[in-house]
mmCIF file with all atom_site columns, C-alpha atoms in Angstrom:
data_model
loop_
_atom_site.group_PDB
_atom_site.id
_atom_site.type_symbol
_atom_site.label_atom_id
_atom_site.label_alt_id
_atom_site.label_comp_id
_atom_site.label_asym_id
_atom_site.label_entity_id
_atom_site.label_seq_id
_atom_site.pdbx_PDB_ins_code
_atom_site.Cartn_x
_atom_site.Cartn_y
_atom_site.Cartn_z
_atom_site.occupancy
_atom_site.B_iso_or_equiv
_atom_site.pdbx_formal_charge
_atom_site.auth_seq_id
_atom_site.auth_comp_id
_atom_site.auth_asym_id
_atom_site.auth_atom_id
_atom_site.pdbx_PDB_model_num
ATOM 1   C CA . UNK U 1 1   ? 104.580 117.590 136.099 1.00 40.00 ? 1413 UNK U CA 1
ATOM 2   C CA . UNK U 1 2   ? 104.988 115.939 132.430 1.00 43.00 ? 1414 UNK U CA 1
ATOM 3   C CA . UNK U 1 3   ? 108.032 116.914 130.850 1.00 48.00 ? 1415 UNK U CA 1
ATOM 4   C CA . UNK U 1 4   ? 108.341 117.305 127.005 1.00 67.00 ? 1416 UNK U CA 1
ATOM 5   C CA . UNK U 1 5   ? 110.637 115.701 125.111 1.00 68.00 ? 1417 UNK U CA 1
ATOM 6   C CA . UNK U 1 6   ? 111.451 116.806 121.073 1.00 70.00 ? 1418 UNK U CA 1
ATOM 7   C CA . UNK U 1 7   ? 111.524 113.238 118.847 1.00 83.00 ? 1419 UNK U CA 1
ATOM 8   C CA . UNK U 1 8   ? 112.752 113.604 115.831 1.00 90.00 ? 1420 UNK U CA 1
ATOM 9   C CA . UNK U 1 9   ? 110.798 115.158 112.995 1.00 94.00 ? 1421 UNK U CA 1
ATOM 10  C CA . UNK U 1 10  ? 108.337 113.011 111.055 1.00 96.00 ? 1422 UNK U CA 1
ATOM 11  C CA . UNK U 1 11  ? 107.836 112.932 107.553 1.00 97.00 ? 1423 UNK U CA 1
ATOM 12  C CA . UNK U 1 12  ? 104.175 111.798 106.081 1.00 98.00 ? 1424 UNK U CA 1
ATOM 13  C CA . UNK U 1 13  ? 103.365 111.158 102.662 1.00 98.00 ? 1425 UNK U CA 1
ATOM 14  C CA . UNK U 1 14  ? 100.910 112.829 101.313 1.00 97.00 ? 1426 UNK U CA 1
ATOM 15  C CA . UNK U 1 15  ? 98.245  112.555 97.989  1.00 96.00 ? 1427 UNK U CA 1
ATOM 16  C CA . UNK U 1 16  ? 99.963  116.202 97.768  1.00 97.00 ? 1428 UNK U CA 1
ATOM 17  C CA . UNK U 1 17  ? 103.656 115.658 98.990  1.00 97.00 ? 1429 UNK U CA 1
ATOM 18  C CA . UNK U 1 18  ? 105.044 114.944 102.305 1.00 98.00 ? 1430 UNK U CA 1
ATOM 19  C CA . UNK U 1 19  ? 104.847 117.152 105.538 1.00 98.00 ? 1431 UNK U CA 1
ATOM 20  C CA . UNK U 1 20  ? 106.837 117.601 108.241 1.00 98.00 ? 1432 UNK U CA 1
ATOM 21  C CA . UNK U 1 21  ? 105.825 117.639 111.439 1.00 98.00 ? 1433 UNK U CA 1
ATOM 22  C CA . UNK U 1 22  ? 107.801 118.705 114.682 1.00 97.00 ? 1434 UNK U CA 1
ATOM 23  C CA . UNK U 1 23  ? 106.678 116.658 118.230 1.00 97.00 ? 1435 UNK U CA 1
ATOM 24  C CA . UNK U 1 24  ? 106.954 117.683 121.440 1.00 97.00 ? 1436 UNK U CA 1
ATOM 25  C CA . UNK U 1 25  ? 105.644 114.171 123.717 1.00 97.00 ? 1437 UNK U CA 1
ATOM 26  C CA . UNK U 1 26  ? 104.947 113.974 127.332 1.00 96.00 ? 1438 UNK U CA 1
ATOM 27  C CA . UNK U 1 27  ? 104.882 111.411 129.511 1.00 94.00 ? 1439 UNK U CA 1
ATOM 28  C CA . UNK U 1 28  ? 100.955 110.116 130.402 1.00 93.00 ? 1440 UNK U CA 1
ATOM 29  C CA . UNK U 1 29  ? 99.422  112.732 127.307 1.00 95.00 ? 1441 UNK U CA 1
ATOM 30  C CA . UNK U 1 30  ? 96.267  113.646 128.130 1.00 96.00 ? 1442 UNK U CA 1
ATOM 31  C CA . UNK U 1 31  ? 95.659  114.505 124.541 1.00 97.00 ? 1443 UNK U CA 1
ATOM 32  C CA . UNK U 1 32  ? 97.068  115.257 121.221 1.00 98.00 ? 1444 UNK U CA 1
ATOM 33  C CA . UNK U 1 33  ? 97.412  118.986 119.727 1.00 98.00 ? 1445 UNK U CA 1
ATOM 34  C CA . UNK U 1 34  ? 98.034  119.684 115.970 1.00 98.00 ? 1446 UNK U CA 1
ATOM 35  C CA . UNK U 1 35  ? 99.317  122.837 115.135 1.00 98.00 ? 1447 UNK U CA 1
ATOM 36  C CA . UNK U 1 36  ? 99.578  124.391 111.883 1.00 98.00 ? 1448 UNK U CA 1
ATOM 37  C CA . UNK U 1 37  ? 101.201 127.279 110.320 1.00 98.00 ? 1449 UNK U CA 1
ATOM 38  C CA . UNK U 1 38  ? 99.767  130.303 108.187 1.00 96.00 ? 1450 UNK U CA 1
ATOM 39  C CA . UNK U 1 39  ? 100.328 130.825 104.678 1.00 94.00 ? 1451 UNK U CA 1
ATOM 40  C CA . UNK U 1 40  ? 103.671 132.277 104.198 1.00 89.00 ? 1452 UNK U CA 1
ATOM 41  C CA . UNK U 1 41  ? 105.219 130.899 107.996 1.00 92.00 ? 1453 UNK U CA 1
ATOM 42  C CA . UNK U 1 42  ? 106.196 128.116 109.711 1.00 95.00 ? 1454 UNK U CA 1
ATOM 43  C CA . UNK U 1 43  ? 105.803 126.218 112.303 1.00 97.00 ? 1455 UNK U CA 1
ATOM 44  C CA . UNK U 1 44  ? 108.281 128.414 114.845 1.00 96.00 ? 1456 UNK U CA 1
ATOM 45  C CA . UNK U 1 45  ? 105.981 131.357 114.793 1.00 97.00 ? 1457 UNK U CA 1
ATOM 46  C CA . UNK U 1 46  ? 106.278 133.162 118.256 1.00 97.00 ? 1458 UNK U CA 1
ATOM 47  C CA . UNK U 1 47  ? 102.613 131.836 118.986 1.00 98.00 ? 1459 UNK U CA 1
ATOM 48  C CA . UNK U 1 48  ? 102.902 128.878 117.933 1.00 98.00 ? 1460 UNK U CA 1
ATOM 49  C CA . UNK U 1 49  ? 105.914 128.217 120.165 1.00 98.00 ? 1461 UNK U CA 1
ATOM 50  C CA . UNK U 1 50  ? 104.110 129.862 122.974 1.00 98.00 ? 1462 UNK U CA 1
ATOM 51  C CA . UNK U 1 51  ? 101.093 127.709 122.577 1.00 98.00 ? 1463 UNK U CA 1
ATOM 52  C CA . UNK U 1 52  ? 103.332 124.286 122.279 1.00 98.00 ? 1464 UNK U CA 1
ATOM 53  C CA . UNK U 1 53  ? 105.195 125.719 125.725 1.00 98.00 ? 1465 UNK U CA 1
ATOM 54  C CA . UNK U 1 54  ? 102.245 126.572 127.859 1.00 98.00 ? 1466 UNK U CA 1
ATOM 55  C CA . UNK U 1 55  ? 99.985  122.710 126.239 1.00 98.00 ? 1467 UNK U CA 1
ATOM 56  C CA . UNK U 1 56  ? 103.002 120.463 127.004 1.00 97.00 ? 1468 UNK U CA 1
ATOM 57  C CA . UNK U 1 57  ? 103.001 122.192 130.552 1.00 97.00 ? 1469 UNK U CA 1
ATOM 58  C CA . UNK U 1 58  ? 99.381  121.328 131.124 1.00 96.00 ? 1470 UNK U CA 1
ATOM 59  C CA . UNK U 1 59  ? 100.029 117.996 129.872 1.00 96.00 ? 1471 UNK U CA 1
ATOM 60  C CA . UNK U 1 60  ? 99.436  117.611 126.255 1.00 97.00 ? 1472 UNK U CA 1
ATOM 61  C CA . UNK U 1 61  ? 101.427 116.363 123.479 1.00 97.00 ? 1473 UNK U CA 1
ATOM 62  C CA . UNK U 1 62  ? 101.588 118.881 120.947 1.00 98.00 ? 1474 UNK U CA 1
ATOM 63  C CA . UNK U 1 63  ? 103.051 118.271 116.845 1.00 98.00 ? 1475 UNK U CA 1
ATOM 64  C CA . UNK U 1 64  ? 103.459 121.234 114.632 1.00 98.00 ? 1476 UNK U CA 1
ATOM 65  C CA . UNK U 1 65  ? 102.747 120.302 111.077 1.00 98.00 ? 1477 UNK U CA 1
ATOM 66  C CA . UNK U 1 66  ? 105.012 122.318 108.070 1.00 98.00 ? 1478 UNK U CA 1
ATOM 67  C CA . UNK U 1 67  ? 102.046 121.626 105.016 1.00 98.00 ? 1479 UNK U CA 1
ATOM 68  C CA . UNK U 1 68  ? 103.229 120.230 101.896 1.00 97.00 ? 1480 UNK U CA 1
ATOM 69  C CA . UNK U 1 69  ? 102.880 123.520 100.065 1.00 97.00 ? 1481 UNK U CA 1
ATOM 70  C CA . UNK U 1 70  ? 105.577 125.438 102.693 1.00 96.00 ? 1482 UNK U CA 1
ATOM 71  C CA . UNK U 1 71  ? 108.014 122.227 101.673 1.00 96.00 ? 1483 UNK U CA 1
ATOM 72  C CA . UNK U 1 72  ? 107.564 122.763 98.332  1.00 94.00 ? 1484 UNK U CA 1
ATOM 73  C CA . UNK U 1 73  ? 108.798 126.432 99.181  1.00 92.00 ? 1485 UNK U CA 1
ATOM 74  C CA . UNK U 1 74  ? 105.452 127.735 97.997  1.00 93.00 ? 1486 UNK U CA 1
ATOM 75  C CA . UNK U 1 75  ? 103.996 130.879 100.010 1.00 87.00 ? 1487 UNK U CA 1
ATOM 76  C CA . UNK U 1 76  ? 100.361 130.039 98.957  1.00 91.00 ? 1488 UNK U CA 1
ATOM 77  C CA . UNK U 1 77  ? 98.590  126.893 99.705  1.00 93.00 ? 1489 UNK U CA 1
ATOM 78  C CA . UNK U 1 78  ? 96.434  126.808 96.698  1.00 92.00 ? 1490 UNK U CA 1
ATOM 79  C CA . UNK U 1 79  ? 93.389  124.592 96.122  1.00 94.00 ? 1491 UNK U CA 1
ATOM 80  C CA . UNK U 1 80  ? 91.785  124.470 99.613  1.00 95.00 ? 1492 UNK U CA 1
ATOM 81  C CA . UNK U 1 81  ? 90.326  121.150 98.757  1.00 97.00 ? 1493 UNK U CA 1
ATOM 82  C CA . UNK U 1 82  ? 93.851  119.906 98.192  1.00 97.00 ? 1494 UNK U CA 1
ATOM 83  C CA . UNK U 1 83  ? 95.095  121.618 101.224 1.00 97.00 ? 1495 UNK U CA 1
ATOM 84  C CA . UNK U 1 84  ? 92.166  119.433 102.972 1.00 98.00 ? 1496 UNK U CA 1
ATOM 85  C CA . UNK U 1 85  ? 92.712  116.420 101.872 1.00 98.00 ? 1497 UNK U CA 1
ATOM 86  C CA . UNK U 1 86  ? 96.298  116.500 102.490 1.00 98.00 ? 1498 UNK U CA 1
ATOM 87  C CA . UNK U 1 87  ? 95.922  117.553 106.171 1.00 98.00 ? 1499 UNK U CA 1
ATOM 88  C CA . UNK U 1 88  ? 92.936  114.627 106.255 1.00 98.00 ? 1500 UNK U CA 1
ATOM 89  C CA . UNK U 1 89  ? 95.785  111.867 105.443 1.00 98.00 ? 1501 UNK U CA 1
ATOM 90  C CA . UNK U 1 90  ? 98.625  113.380 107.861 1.00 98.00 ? 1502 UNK U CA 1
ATOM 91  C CA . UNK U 1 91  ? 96.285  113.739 111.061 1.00 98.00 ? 1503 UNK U CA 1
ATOM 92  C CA . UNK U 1 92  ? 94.637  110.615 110.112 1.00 98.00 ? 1504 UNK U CA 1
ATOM 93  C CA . UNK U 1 93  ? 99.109  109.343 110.675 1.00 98.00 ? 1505 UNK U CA 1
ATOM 94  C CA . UNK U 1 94  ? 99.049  111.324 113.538 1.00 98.00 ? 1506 UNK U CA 1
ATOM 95  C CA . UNK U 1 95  ? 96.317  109.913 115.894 1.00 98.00 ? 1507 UNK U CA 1
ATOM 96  C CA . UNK U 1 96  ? 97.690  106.112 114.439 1.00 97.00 ? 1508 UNK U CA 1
ATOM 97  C CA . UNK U 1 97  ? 100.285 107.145 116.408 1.00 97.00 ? 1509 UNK U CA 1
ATOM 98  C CA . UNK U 1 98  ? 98.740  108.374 119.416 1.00 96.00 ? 1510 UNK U CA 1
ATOM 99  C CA . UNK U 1 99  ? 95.868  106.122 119.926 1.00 96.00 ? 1511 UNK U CA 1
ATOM 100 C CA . UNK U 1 100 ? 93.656  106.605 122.806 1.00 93.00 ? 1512 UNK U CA 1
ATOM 101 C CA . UNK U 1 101 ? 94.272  110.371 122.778 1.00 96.00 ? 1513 UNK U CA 1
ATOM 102 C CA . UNK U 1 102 ? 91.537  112.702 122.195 1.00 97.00 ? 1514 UNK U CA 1
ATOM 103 C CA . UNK U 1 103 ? 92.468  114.736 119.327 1.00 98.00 ? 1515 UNK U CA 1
ATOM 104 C CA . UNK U 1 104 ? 92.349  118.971 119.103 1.00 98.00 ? 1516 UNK U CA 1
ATOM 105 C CA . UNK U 1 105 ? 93.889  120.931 115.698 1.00 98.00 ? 1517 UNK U CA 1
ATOM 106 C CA . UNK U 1 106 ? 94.384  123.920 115.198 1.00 98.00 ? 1518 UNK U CA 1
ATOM 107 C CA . UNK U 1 107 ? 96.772  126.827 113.120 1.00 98.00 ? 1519 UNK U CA 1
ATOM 108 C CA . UNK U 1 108 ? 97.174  130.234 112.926 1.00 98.00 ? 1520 UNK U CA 1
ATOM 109 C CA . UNK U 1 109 ? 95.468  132.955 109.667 1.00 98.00 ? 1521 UNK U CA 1
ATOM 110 C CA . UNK U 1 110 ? 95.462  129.970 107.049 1.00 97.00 ? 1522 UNK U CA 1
ATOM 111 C CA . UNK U 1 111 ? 95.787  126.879 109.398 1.00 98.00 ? 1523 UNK U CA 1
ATOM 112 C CA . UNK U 1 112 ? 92.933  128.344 111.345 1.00 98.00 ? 1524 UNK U CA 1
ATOM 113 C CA . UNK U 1 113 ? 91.103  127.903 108.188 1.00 98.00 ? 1525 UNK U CA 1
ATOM 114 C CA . UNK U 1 114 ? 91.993  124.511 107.740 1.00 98.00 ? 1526 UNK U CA 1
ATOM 115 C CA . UNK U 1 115 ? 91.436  123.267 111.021 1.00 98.00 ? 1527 UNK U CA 1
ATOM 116 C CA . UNK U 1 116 ? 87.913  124.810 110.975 1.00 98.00 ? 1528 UNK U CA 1
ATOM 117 C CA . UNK U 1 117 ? 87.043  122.868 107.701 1.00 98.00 ? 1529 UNK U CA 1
ATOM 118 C CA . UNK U 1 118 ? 88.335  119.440 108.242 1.00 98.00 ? 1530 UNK U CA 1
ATOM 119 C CA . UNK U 1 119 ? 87.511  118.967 112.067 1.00 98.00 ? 1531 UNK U CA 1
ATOM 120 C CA . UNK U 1 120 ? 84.859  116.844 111.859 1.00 98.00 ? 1532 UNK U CA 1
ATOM 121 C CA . UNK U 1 121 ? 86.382  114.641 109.484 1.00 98.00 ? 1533 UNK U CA 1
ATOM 122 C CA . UNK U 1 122 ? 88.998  114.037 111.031 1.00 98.00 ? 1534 UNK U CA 1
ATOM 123 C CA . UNK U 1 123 ? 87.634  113.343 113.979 1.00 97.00 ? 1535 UNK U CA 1
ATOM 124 C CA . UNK U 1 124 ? 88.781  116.742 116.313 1.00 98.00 ? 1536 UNK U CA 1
ATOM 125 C CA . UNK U 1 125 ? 87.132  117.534 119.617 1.00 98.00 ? 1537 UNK U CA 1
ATOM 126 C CA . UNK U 1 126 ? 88.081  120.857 119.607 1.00 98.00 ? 1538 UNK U CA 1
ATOM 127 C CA . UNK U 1 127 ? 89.591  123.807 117.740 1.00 98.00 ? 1539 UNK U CA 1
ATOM 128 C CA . UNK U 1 128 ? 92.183  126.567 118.106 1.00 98.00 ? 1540 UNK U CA 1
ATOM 129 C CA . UNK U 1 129 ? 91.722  129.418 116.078 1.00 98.00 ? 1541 UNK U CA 1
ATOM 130 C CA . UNK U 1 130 ? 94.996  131.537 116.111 1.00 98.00 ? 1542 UNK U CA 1
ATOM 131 C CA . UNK U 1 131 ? 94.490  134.814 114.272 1.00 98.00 ? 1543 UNK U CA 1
ATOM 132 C CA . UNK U 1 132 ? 91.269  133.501 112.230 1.00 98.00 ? 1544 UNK U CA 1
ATOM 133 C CA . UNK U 1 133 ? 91.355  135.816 108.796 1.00 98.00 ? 1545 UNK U CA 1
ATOM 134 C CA . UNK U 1 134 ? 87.875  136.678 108.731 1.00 97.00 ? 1546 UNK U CA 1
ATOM 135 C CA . UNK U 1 135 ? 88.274  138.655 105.658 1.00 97.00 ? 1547 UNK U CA 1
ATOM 136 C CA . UNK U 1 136 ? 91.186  140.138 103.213 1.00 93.00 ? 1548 UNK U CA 1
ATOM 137 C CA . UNK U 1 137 ? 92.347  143.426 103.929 1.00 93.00 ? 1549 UNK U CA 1
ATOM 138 C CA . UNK U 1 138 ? 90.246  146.108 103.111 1.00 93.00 ? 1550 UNK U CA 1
ATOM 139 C CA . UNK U 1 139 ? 87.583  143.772 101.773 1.00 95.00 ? 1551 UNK U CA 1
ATOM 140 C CA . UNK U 1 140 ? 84.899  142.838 105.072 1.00 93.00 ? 1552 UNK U CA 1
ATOM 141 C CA . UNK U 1 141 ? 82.618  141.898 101.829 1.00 95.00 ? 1553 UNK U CA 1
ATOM 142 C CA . UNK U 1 142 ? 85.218  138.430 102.282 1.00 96.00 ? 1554 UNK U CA 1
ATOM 143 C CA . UNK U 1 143 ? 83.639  137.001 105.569 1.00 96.00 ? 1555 UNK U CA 1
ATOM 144 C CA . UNK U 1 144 ? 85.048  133.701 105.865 1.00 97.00 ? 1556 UNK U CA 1
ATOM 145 C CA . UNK U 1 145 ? 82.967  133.275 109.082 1.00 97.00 ? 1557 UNK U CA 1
ATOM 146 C CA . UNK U 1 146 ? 81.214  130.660 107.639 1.00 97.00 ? 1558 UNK U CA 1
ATOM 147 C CA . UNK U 1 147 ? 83.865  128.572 108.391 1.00 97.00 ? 1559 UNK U CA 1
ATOM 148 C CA . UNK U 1 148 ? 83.954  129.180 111.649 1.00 97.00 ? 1560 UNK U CA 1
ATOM 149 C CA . UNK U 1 149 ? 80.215  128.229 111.900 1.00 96.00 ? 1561 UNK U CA 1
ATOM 150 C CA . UNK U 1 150 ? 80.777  125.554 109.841 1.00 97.00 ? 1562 UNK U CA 1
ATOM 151 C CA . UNK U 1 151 ? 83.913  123.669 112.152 1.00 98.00 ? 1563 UNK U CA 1
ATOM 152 C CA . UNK U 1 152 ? 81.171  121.560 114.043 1.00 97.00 ? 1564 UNK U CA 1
ATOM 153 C CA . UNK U 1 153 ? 82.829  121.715 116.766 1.00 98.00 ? 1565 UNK U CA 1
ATOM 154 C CA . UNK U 1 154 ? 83.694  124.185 119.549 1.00 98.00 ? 1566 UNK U CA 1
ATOM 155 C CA . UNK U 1 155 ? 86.162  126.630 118.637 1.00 98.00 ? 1567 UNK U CA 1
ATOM 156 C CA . UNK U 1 156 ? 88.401  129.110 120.539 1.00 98.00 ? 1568 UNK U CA 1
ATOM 157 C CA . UNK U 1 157 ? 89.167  132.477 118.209 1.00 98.00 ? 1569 UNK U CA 1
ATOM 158 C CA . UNK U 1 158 ? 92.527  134.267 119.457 1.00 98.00 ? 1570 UNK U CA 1
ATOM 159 C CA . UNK U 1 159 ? 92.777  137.581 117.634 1.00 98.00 ? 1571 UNK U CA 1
ATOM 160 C CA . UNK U 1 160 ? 94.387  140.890 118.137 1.00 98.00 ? 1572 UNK U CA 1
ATOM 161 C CA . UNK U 1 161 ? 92.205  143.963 118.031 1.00 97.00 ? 1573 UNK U CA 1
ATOM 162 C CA . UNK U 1 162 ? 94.889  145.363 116.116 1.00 97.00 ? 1574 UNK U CA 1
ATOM 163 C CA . UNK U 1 163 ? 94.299  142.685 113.039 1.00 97.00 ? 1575 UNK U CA 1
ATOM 164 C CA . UNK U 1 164 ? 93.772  144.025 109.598 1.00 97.00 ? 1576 UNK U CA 1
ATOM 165 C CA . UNK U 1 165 ? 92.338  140.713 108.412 1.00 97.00 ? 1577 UNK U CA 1
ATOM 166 C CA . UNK U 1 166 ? 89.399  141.466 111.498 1.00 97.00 ? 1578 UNK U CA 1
ATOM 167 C CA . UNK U 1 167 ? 88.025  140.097 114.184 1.00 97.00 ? 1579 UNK U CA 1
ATOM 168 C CA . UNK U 1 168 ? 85.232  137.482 113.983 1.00 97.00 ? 1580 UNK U CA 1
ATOM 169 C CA . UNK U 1 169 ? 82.066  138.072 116.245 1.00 97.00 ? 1581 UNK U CA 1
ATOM 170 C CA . UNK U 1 170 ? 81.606  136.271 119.452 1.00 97.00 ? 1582 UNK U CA 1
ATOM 171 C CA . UNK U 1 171 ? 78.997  134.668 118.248 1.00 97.00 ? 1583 UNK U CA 1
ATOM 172 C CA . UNK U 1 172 ? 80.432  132.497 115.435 1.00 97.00 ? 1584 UNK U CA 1
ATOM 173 C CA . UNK U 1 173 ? 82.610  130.856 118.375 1.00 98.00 ? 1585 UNK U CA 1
ATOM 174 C CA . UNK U 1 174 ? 82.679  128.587 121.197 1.00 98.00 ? 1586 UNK U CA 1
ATOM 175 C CA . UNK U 1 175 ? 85.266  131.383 122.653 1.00 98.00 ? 1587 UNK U CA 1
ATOM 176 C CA . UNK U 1 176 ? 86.108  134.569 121.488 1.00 98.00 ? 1588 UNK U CA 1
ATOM 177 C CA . UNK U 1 177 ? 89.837  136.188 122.951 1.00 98.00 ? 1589 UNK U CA 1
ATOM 178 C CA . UNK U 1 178 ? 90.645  139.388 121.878 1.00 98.00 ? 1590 UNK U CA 1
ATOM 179 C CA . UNK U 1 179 ? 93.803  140.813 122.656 1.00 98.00 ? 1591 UNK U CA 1
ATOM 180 C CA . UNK U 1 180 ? 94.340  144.828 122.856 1.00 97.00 ? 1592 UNK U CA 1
ATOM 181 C CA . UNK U 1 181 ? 98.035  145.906 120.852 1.00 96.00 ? 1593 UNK U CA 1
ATOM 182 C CA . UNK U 1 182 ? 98.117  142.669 119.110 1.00 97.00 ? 1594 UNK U CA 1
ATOM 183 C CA . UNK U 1 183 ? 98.706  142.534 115.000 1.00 97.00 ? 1595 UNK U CA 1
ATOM 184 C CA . UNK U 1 184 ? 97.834  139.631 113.037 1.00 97.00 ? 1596 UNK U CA 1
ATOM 185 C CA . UNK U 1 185 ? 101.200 137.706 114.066 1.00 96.00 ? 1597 UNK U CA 1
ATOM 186 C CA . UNK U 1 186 ? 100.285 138.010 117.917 1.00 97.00 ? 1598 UNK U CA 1
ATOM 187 C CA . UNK U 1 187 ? 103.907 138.652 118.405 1.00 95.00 ? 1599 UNK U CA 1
ATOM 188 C CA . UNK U 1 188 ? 103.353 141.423 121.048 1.00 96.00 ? 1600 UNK U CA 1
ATOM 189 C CA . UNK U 1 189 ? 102.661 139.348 124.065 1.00 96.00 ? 1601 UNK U CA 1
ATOM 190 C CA . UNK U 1 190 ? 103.034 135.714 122.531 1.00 97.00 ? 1602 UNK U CA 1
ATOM 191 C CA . UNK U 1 191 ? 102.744 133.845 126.528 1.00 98.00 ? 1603 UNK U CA 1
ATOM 192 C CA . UNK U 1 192 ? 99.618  135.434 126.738 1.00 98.00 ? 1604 UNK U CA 1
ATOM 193 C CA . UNK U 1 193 ? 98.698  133.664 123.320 1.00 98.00 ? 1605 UNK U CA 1
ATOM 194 C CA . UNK U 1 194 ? 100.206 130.718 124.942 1.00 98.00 ? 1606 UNK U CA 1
ATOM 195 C CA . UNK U 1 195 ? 98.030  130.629 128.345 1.00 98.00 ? 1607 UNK U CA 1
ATOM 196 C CA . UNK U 1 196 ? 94.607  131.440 126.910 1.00 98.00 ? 1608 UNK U CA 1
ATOM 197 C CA . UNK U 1 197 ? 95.256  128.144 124.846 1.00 98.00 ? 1609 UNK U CA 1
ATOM 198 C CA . UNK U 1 198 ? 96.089  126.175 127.590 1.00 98.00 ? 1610 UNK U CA 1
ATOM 199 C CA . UNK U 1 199 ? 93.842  127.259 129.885 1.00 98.00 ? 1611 UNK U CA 1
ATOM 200 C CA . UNK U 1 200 ? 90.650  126.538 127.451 1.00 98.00 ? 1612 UNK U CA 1
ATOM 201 C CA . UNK U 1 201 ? 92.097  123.323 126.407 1.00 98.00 ? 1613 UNK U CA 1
ATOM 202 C CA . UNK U 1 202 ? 92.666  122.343 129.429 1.00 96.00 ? 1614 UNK U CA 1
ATOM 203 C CA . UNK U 1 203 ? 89.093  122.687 130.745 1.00 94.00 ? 1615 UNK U CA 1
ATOM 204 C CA . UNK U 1 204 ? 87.493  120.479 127.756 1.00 93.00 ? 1616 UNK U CA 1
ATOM 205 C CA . UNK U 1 205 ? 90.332  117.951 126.785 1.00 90.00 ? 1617 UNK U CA 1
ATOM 206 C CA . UNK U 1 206 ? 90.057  114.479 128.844 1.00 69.00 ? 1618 UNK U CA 1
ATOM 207 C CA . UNK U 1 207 ? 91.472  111.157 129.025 1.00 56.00 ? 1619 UNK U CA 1
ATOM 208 C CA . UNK U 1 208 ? 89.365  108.937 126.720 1.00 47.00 ? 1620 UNK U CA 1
ATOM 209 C CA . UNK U 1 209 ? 89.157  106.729 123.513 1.00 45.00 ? 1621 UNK U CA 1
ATOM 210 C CA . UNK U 1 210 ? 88.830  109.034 120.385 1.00 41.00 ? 1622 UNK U CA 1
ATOM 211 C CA . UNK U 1 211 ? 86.067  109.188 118.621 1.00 42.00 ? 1623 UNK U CA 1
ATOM 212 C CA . UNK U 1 212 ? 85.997  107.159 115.293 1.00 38.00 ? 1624 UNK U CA 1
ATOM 213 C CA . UNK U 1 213 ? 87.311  108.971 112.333 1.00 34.00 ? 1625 UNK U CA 1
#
């Protein structure tokens, strides 16, 4: 089995300040996993831990990205084009890195949203949608499912049925898991987070040149 190994963190420049991104390598990656955080976290959430655990395991390389607006200290991303084009430049660093790996992103609430809306520009196979916000609380008037249908390519939702922000519908995903008890921070059962990634991700990710960006 591959065994991870932490390098240290990487700072990227970019058009919006740097980032700072945490890597976890294996040895013979069979692809490369970006993982964001949410709006007012970072990038040791519970599930996103879990989810780096159980991808290096299965044999991917995983790098959690802190966005430039959580080193500023900010607790609100702002301009989502911004946001975008920020991401754009560090993942475009990333798979410069990593050549030859294909390339999945992802996040949790806000980083969901992010990874939906840039992954065809960057160049993304796939998607992991941790805790997808599909509206504010209180306000299902909000649906941001359009950016789910909008991610171009498949994308696996993992919600709790317990989430105030709700639940998107099957249908506006490749892969819809919902898990019973779990809040918005799916910090109930956060292995079981962890192993639904892994499992999907490891039944569409293969060895192979990326696709252009």
């Amino acid at each position: 089995m591959s065994r991870p190994g932490t390098v240290p963190p990487l700072e990227i420049a970019t058009p919006h300040g740097p980032a700072l991104v945490e890597i976890d390598e294996v040895a013979s990656p069979r692809f490369l996993l970006v993982l964001t955080h949410g709006s007012a976290g970072g990038v040791d959430a519970p599930d996103l831990l879990a989810v780096r655990d159980a991808v290096t395991a299965a044999g991917g390389t995983v790098a959690r990205v802190l966005q430039p607006f959580r080193m500023r200290g900010a607790r609100a991303p702002g301009s989502a084009a911004r946001q975008d084009e920020a991401w754009e430049t560090l993942v475009a660093v990333l798979r410069e890195r990593y050549p030859g790996l294909p390339l999945a992103q992802g996040g949790r609430s806000n980083g969901a949203r992010v990874a939906c809306r840039t992954a065809r520009r960057v160049g993304a196979r796939v998607v992991v949608a941790l805790a997808f916000p599909l509206h504010p609380p209180g306000k299902p008037e909000r649906s941001r499912a359009g950016e789910l249908r909008a991610a171009g390519v498949d994308v696996l939702v993992v919600n709790g049925d317990r989430d105030p922000f709700g639940v998107p519908e099957a249908a506006d995903a490749a892969r819809l898991v919902v898990l019973p008890g779990q809040g918005h921070d799916l910090g109930k059962d956060p292995a079981r987070v962890g192993e639904v990634v892994a499992e999907w991700l490891d039944a569409r990710m293969r060895p192979g040149p990326c696709e252009p960006v």
